[in-house]
Short mmCIF file of C-alpha atoms and ligand atoms in Angstrom, two decimals:
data_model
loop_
_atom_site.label_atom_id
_atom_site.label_comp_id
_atom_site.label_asym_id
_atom_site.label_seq_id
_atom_site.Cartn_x
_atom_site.Cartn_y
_atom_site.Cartn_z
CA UNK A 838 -15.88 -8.20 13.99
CA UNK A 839 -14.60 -6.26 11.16
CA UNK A 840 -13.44 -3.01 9.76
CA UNK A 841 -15.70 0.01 9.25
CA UNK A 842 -14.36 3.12 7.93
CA UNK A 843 -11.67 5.12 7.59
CA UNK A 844 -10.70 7.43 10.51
CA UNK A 845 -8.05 9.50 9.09
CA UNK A 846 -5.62 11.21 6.41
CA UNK A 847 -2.24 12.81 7.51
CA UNK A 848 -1.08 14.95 4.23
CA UNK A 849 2.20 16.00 4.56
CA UNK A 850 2.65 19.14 2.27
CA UNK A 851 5.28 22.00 1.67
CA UNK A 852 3.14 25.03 2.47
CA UNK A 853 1.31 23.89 5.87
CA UNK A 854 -0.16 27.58 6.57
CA UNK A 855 -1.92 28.67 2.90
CA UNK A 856 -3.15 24.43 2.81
CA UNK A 857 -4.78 24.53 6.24
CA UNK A 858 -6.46 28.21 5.12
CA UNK A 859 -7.90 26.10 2.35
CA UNK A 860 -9.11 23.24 4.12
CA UNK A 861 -10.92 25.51 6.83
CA UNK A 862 -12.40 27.47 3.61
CA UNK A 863 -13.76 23.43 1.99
CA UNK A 864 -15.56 23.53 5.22
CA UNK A 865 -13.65 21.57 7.67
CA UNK A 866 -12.79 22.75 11.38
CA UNK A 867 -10.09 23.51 12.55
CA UNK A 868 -9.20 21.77 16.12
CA UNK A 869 -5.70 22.30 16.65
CA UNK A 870 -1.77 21.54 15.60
CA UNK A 871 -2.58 21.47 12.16
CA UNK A 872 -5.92 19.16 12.82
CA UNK A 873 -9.35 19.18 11.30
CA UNK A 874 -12.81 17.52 12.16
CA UNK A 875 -15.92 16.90 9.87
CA UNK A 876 -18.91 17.05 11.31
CA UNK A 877 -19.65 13.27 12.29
CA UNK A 878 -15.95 11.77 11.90
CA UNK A 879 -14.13 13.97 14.45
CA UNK A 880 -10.63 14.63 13.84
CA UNK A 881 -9.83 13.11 10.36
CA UNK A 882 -7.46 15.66 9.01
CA UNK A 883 -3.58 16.29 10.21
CA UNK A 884 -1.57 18.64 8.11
CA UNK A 885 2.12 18.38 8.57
CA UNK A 886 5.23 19.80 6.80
CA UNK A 887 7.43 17.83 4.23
CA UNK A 888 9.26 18.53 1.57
CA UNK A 889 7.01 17.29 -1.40
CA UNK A 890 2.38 16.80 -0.69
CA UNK A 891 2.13 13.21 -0.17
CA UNK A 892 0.03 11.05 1.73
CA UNK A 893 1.60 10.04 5.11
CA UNK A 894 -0.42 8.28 7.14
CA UNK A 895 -3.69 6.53 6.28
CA UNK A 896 -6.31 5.42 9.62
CA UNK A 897 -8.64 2.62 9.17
CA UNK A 898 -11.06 1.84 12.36
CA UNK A 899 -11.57 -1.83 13.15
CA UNK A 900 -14.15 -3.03 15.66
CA UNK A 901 -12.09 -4.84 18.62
CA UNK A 902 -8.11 -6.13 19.52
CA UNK A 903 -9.64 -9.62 17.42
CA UNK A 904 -9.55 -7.68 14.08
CA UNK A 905 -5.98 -5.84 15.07
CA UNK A 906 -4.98 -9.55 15.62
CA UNK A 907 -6.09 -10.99 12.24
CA UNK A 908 -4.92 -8.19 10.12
CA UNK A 909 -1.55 -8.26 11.65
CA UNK A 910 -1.33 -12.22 11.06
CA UNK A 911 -2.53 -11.73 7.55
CA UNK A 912 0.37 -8.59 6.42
CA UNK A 913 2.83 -11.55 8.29
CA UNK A 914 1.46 -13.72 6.04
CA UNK A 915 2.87 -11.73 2.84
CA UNK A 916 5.94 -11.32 4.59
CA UNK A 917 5.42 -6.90 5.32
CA UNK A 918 6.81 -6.26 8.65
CA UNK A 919 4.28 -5.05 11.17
CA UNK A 920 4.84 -2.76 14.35
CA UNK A 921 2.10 -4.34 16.55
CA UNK A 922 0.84 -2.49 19.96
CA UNK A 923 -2.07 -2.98 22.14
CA UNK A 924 -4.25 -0.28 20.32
CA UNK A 925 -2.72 -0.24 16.76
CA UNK A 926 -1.00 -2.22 14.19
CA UNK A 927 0.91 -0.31 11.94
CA UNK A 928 2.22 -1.39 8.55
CA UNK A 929 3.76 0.57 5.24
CA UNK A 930 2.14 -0.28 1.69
CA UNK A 931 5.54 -0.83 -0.68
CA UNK A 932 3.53 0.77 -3.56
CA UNK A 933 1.84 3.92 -2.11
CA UNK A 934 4.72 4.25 0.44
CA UNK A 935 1.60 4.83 2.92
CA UNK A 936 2.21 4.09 6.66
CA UNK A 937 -1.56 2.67 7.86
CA UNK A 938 -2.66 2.70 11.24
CA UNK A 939 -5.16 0.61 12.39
CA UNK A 940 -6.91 0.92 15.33
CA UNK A 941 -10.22 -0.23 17.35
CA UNK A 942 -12.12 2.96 16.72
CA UNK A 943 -15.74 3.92 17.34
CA UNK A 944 -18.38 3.19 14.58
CA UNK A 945 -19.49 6.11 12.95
CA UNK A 946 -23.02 7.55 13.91
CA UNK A 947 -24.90 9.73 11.54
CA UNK A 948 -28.01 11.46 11.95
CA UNK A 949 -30.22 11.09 8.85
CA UNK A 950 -30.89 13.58 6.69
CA UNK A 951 -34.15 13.16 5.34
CA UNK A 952 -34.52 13.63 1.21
CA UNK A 953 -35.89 17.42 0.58
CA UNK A 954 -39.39 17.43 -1.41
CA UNK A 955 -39.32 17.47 -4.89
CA UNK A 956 -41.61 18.23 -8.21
CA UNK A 957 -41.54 16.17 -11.25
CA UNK A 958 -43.72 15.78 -13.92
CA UNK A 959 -47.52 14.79 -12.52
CA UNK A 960 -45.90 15.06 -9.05
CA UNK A 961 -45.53 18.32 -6.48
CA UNK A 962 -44.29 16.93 -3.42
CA UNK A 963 -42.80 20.52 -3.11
CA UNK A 964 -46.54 22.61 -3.58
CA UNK A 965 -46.34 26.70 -3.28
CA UNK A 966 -43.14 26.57 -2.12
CA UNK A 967 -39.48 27.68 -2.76
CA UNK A 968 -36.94 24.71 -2.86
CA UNK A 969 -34.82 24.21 0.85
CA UNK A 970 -31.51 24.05 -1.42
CA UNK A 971 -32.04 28.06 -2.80
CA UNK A 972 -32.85 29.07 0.52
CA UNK A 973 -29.93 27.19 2.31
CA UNK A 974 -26.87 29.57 4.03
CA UNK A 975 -23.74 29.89 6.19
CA UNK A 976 -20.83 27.22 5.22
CA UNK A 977 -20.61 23.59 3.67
CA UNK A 978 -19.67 21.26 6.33
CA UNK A 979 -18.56 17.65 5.45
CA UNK A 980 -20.05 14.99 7.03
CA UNK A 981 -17.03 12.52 6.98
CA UNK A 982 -13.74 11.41 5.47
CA UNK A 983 -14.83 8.83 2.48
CA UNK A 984 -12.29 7.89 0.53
CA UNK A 985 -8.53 8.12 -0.79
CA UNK A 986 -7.48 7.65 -3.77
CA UNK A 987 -3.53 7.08 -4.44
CA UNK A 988 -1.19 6.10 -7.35
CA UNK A 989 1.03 3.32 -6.70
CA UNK A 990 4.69 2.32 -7.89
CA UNK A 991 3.48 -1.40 -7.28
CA UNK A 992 -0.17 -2.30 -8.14
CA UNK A 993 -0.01 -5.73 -7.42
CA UNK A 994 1.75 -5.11 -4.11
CA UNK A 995 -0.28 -2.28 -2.94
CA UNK A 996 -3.38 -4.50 -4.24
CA UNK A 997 -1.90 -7.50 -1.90
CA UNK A 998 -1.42 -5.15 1.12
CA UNK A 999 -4.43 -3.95 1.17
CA UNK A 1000 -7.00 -6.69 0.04
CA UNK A 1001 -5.18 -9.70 1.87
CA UNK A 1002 -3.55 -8.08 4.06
CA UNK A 1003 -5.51 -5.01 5.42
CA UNK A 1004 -8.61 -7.17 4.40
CA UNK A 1005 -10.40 -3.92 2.18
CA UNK A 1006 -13.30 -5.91 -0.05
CA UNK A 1007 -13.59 -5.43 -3.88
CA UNK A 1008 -16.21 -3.39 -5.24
CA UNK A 1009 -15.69 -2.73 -8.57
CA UNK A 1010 -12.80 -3.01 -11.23
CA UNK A 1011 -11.46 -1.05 -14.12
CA UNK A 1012 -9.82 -3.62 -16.45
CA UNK A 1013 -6.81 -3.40 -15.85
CA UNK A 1014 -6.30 -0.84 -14.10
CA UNK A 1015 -7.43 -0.18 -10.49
CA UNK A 1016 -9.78 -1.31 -7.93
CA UNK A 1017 -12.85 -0.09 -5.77
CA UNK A 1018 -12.10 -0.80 -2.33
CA UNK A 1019 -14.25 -1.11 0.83
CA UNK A 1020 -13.39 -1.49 4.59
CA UNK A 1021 -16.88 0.59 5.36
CA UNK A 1022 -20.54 -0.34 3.18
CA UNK A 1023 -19.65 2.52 1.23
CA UNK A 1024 -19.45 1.43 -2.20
CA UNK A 1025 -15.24 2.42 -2.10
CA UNK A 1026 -12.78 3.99 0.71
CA UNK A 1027 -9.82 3.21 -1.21
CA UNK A 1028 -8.58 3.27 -4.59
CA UNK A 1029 -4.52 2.38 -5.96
CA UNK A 1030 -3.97 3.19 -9.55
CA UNK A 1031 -1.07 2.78 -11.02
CA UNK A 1032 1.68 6.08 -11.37
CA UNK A 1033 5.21 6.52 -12.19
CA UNK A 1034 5.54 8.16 -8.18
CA UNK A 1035 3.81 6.97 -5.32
CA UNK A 1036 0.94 10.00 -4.54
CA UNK A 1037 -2.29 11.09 -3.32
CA UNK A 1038 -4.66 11.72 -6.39
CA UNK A 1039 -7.12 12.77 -4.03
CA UNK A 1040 -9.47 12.69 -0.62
CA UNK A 1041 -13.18 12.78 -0.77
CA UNK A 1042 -15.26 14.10 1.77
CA UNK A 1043 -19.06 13.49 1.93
CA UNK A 1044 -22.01 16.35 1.86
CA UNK A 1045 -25.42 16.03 2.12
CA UNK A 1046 -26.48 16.24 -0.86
CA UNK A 1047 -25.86 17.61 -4.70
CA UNK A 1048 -26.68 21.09 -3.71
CA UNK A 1049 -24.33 20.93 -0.59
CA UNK A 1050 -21.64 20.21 -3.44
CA UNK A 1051 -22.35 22.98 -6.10
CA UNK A 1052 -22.99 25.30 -2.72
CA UNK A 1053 -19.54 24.52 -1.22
CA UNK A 1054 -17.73 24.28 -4.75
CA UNK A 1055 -19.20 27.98 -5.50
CA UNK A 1056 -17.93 29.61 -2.31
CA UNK A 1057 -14.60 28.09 -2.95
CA UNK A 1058 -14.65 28.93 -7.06
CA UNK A 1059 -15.89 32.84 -5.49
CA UNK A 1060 -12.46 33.32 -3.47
CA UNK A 1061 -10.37 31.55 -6.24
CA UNK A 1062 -11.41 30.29 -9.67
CA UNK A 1063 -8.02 28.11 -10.26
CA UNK A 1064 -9.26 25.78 -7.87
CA UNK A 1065 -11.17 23.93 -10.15
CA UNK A 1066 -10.20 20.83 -11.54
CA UNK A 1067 -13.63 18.76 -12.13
CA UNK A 1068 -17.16 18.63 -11.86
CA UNK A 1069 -20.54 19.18 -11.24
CA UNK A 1070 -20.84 15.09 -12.42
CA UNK A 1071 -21.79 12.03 -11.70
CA UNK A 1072 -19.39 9.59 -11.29
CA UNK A 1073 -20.99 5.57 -13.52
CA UNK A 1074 -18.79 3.77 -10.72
CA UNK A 1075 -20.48 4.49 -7.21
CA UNK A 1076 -22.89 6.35 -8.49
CA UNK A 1077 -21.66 9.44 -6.10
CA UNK A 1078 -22.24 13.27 -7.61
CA UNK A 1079 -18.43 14.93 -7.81
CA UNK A 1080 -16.80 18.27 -7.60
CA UNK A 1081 -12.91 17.89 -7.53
CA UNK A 1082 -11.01 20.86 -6.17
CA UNK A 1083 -6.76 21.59 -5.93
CA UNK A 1084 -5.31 22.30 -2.32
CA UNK A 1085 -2.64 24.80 -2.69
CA UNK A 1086 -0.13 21.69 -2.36
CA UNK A 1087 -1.78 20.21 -5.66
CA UNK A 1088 -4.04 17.61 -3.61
CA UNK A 1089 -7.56 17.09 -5.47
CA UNK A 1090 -10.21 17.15 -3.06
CA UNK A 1091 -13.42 15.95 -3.56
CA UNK A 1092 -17.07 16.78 -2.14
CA UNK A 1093 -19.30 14.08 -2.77
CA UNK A 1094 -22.86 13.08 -2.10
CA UNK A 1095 -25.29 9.84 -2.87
CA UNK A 1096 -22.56 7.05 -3.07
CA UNK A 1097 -23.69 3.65 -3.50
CA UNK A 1098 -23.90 2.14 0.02
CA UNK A 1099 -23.22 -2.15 -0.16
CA UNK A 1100 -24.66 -3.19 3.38
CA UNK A 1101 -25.05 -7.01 1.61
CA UNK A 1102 -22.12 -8.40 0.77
CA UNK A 1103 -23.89 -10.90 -1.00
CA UNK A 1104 -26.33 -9.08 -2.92
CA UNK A 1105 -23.52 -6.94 -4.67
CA UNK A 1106 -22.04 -8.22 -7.44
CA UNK A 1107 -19.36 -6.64 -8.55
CA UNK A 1108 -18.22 -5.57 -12.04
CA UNK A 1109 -15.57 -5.13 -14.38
CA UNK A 1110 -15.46 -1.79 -16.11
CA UNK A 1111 -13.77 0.22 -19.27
CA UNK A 1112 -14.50 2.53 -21.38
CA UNK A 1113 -16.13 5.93 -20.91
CA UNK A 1114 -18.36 4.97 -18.12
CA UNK A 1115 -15.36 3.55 -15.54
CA UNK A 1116 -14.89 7.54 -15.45
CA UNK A 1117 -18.21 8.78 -15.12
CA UNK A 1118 -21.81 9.38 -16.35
CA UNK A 1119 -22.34 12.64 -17.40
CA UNK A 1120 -20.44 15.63 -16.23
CA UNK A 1121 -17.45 18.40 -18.51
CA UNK A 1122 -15.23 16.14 -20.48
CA UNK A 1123 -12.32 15.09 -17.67
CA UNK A 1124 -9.62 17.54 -17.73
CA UNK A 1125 -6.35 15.98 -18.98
CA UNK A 1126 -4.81 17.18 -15.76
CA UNK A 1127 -7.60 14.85 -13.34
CA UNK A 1128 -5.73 12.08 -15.49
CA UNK A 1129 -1.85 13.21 -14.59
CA UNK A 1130 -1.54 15.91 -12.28
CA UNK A 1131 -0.04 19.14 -13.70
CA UNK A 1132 3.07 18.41 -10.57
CA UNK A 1133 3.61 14.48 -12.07
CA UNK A 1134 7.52 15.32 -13.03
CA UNK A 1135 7.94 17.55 -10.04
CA UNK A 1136 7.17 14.50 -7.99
CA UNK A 1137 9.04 12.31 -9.47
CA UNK A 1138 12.20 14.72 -9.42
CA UNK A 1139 11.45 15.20 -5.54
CA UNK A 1140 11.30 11.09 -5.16
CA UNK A 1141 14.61 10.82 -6.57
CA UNK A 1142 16.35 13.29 -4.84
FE1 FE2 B 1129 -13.38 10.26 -5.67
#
């Protein structure tokens, strides 16, 4: 039938122990062997060693053996070499340098949360009461892996691989630049911009809501301020509220809530952004460092050596 999310990330990164402390601190569990699980999504983290952080593997979850079939027809297609077994196929983007696994995975299931009361002006759908979000304790948990974002040595390839080949939908552009991708009815699951070394910008990992963010973003600010790279915002593209944090391997990660969610492909239409707003919609101006990671030359040494 199709697609439907993405299942998992394997980082590989030089200090394995101090970055899995930090992920169980974000709010993730740990399972085992370097393995984490959000709350709905199961295992969707695997931490392994290598020399220099980098994405290493990237899981996408199709519906049946059909999909496995099509996808691996289509990366023939544009001539990438695919490693195709009953339960997987398995192909490398040239840009990203990103080995992706896909596999026919369960659909996600998620509980709804319903929205909290609220008071506005004229309106107290919150009477003689304290707001839930002040009175909320005990850990952040993600929900769910949500999206990737990764620079690319080869745009157009890594654009190819994954929109003709993988068969991710467009949701939104920045001229010239990068695009929103979908393989879920989230508004994006993947985005490739362009960088002088193939890396992983960042992962994103949805909460319930805005006060789940600045709640899980404070505990992790409380234990070490230098973890902050970006937020409270929201972002114009998606729509989704943002906190960006640094993993002590220089991975951004992201908690996110409220993403624009496409579930009609034809009632979308998608746009073409610059400008201010392809960044975001209000939020602290975006740290030169969000832009080009403070590590950008150590990465590139560490490619060519
Ligand atoms: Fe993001």
């Amino acid at each position: 039938m199709a697609l439907h999310r993405l299942t998992s990330v394997t980082i590989g990164v030089p200090n394995v122990d101090s970055t899995a402390a930090y992920y169980a601190e974000f709010g993730l569990s740990p399972t085992q062997n370097g393995r984490f699980a959000t709350v709905d999504g199961g295992e969707q983290l695997h931490l392994v060693q290598a020399p220099h952080r980098r994405l290493i593997e990237l899981g996408i979850g199709a519906d049946d053996a059909d999909d496995l079939a099509r996808v691996a027809a289509a990366l023939r297609r544009l001539a990438i070499a695919v490693e195709q077994k009953p339960e997987a196929v398995v192909a490398v983007d040239p840009g990203t340098a990103v080995r992706v696994v896909l596999t026919a995975a369960p659909r996600i299931s998620q509980s709804g949360v319903g929205a909290p009361p609220s008071n506005g002006p004229g309106r107290s759908d919150r009477a003689t009461c304290r707001a839930d979000a002040v009175l909320r304790a005990g850990p952040v948990r993600p929900r769910k892996l949500g999206h990737v974002v990764l620079g690319s040595t080869d745009l157009e390839a890594s654009q190819r691989f994954f929109i003709d080949g993988i068969g991710f939908k467009v949701s939104d552009t920045i001229a010239g630049l990068a695009s929103f991708l979908r393989c879920s009815t989230d508004h994006h699951n993947l985005l490739v911009q362009p960088a002088p070394v193939a890396l992983l910008h960042h992962t994103s990992w949805q909460v319930e809501d805005v006060d789940e963010i600045g709640r899980g973003a404070r505990a992790m600010l409380a234990v070490d301020p230098a973890r902050h790279v970006w937020g409270l915002g929201r972002h114009h593209i998606g729509s989704n509220f943002f906190w960006y944090l640094r993993d002590p391997a220089g991975n951004f990660t992201e908690y996110y809530a409220d993403l624009d969610c496409i579930l009609d492909d034809q009632l979308w239409k998608p746009g073409v952004w610059d400008g201010a707003n392809s960044l975001y919609s209000w939020g602290p101006p975006v740290p030169p460092s969000f832009l080009a990671p403070d590590d950008l030359a150590e990465l590139m040494a560490g490619a060519h050596s």
